[in-house]
C-alpha atoms as a PDB file:
ATOM      1  CA  UNK A   1      -0.085   0.120   0.325  1.00  0.00           C
ATOM      2  CA  UNK A   2       1.242   3.593  -0.353  1.00  0.00           C
ATOM      3  CA  UNK A   3       0.080   6.628   1.716  1.00  0.00           C
ATOM      4  CA  UNK A   4       0.965  10.381   0.886  1.00  0.00           C
ATOM      5  CA  UNK A   5       2.019  11.293   4.409  1.00  0.00           C
ATOM      6  CA  UNK A   6       2.614  10.060   7.838  1.00  0.00           C
ATOM      7  CA  UNK A   7      -0.402   9.116   9.801  1.00  0.00           C
ATOM      8  CA  UNK A   8      -2.308   6.272  11.534  1.00  0.00           C
ATOM      9  CA  UNK A   9      -2.812   2.820   9.526  1.00  0.00           C
ATOM     10  CA  UNK A  10      -4.990  -0.113  10.333  1.00  0.00           C
ATOM     11  CA  UNK A  11      -4.757  -3.037   8.351  1.00  0.00           C
ATOM     12  CA  UNK A  12      -7.001  -6.301   9.097  1.00  0.00           C
ATOM     13  CA  UNK A  13      -8.338  -9.447   7.916  1.00  0.00           C
ATOM     14  CA  UNK A  14     -11.675 -10.697   7.790  1.00  0.00           C
ATOM     15  CA  UNK A  15     -13.394 -14.097   6.983  1.00  0.00           C
ATOM     16  CA  UNK A  16     -16.189 -14.035   4.672  1.00  0.00           C
ATOM     17  CA  UNK A  17     -18.917 -13.894   7.633  1.00  0.00           C
ATOM     18  CA  UNK A  18     -17.114 -10.322   8.419  1.00  0.00           C
ATOM     19  CA  UNK A  19     -15.386 -11.977  11.567  1.00  0.00           C
ATOM     20  CA  UNK A  20     -12.017 -10.163  12.328  1.00  0.00           C
ATOM     21  CA  UNK A  21      -9.352 -12.831  11.534  1.00  0.00           C
ATOM     22  CA  UNK A  22      -6.419 -10.881  12.625  1.00  0.00           C
ATOM     23  CA  UNK A  23      -5.033  -7.156  12.591  1.00  0.00           C
ATOM     24  CA  UNK A  24      -1.865  -6.674  10.639  1.00  0.00           C
ATOM     25  CA  UNK A  25      -1.112  -3.064  11.141  1.00  0.00           C
ATOM     26  CA  UNK A  26      -2.666  -0.685  13.676  1.00  0.00           C
ATOM     27  CA  UNK A  27      -0.122   1.863  14.011  1.00  0.00           C
ATOM     28  CA  UNK A  28       1.146   5.442  12.840  1.00  0.00           C
ATOM     29  CA  UNK A  29       3.277   4.858   9.761  1.00  0.00           C
ATOM     30  CA  UNK A  30       5.577   7.145   7.658  1.00  0.00           C
ATOM     31  CA  UNK A  31       4.496   8.292   4.334  1.00  0.00           C
ATOM     32  CA  UNK A  32       5.369   6.318   1.089  1.00  0.00           C
ATOM     33  CA  UNK A  33       5.039   2.926  -0.137  1.00  0.00           C
ATOM     34  CA  UNK A  34       4.961  -0.314   2.053  1.00  0.00           C
ATOM     35  CA  UNK A  35       4.499  -3.996   2.019  1.00  0.00           C
ATOM     36  CA  UNK A  36       2.906  -6.313   4.230  1.00  0.00           C
ATOM     37  CA  UNK A  37       2.768 -10.057   4.372  1.00  0.00           C
ATOM     38  CA  UNK A  38       0.088 -12.242   5.874  1.00  0.00           C
ATOM     39  CA  UNK A  39       1.259 -15.625   7.165  1.00  0.00           C
ATOM     40  CA  UNK A  40      -2.192 -17.160   6.726  1.00  0.00           C
ATOM     41  CA  UNK A  41      -2.841 -17.336  10.751  1.00  0.00           C
ATOM     42  CA  UNK A  42      -5.475 -15.630  12.905  1.00  0.00           C
ATOM     43  CA  UNK A  43      -4.703 -13.496  15.915  1.00  0.00           C
ATOM     44  CA  UNK A  44      -4.122 -16.480  17.986  1.00  0.00           C
ATOM     45  CA  UNK A  45      -1.555 -18.076  15.632  1.00  0.00           C
ATOM     46  CA  UNK A  46      -3.417 -20.868  14.447  1.00  0.00           C
ATOM     47  CA  UNK A  47      -3.323 -21.368  10.670  1.00  0.00           C
ATOM     48  CA  UNK A  48      -6.679 -20.324   8.813  1.00  0.00           C
ATOM     49  CA  UNK A  49      -8.076 -22.783   6.388  1.00  0.00           C
ATOM     50  CA  UNK A  50      -7.803 -22.000   2.604  1.00  0.00           C
ATOM     51  CA  UNK A  51     -10.721 -19.830   1.488  1.00  0.00           C
ATOM     52  CA  UNK A  52     -11.808 -16.213   0.535  1.00  0.00           C
ATOM     53  CA  UNK A  53     -10.722 -13.316   3.050  1.00  0.00           C
ATOM     54  CA  UNK A  54     -11.089  -9.691   2.941  1.00  0.00           C
ATOM     55  CA  UNK A  55      -8.481  -7.103   3.877  1.00  0.00           C
ATOM     56  CA  UNK A  56      -9.495  -3.472   5.054  1.00  0.00           C
ATOM     57  CA  UNK A  57      -7.048  -0.884   4.908  1.00  0.00           C
ATOM     58  CA  UNK A  58      -7.829   2.292   6.638  1.00  0.00           C
ATOM     59  CA  UNK A  59      -6.010   5.615   6.524  1.00  0.00           C
ATOM     60  CA  UNK A  60      -6.633   9.264   7.296  1.00  0.00           C
ATOM     61  CA  UNK A  61      -7.482   9.785   3.656  1.00  0.00           C
ATOM     62  CA  UNK A  62      -9.513   6.627   2.728  1.00  0.00           C
ATOM     63  CA  UNK A  63     -10.771   2.753   3.492  1.00  0.00           C
ATOM     64  CA  UNK A  64      -9.984   0.097   0.653  1.00  0.00           C
ATOM     65  CA  UNK A  65     -11.681  -3.486   1.097  1.00  0.00           C
ATOM     66  CA  UNK A  66     -10.376  -6.007  -1.092  1.00  0.00           C
ATOM     67  CA  UNK A  67     -11.117  -9.755  -1.674  1.00  0.00           C
ATOM     68  CA  UNK A  68      -8.104 -12.090  -1.633  1.00  0.00           C
ATOM     69  CA  UNK A  69      -7.753 -16.060  -1.872  1.00  0.00           C
ATOM     70  CA  UNK A  70      -5.592 -18.113   0.837  1.00  0.00           C
ATOM     71  CA  UNK A  71      -4.400 -21.293  -0.760  1.00  0.00           C
ATOM     72  CA  UNK A  72      -2.634 -23.773   1.203  1.00  0.00           C
END
């Protein structure tokens, strides 16, 4: 993801029912381009099943929600 200036960022993963799986980022980050990898686990460290998940990226400027597929 890319943000134009420093600010608070939240990047969370949800299952198809809308339940929060894990939060990857919930802090202030510097402006610029960033890369984040999800290791396919929930907030307790348990592996999630293959399937469809959604990520939601929230910045001061926008909120983006996209679908992704986890394949094991």
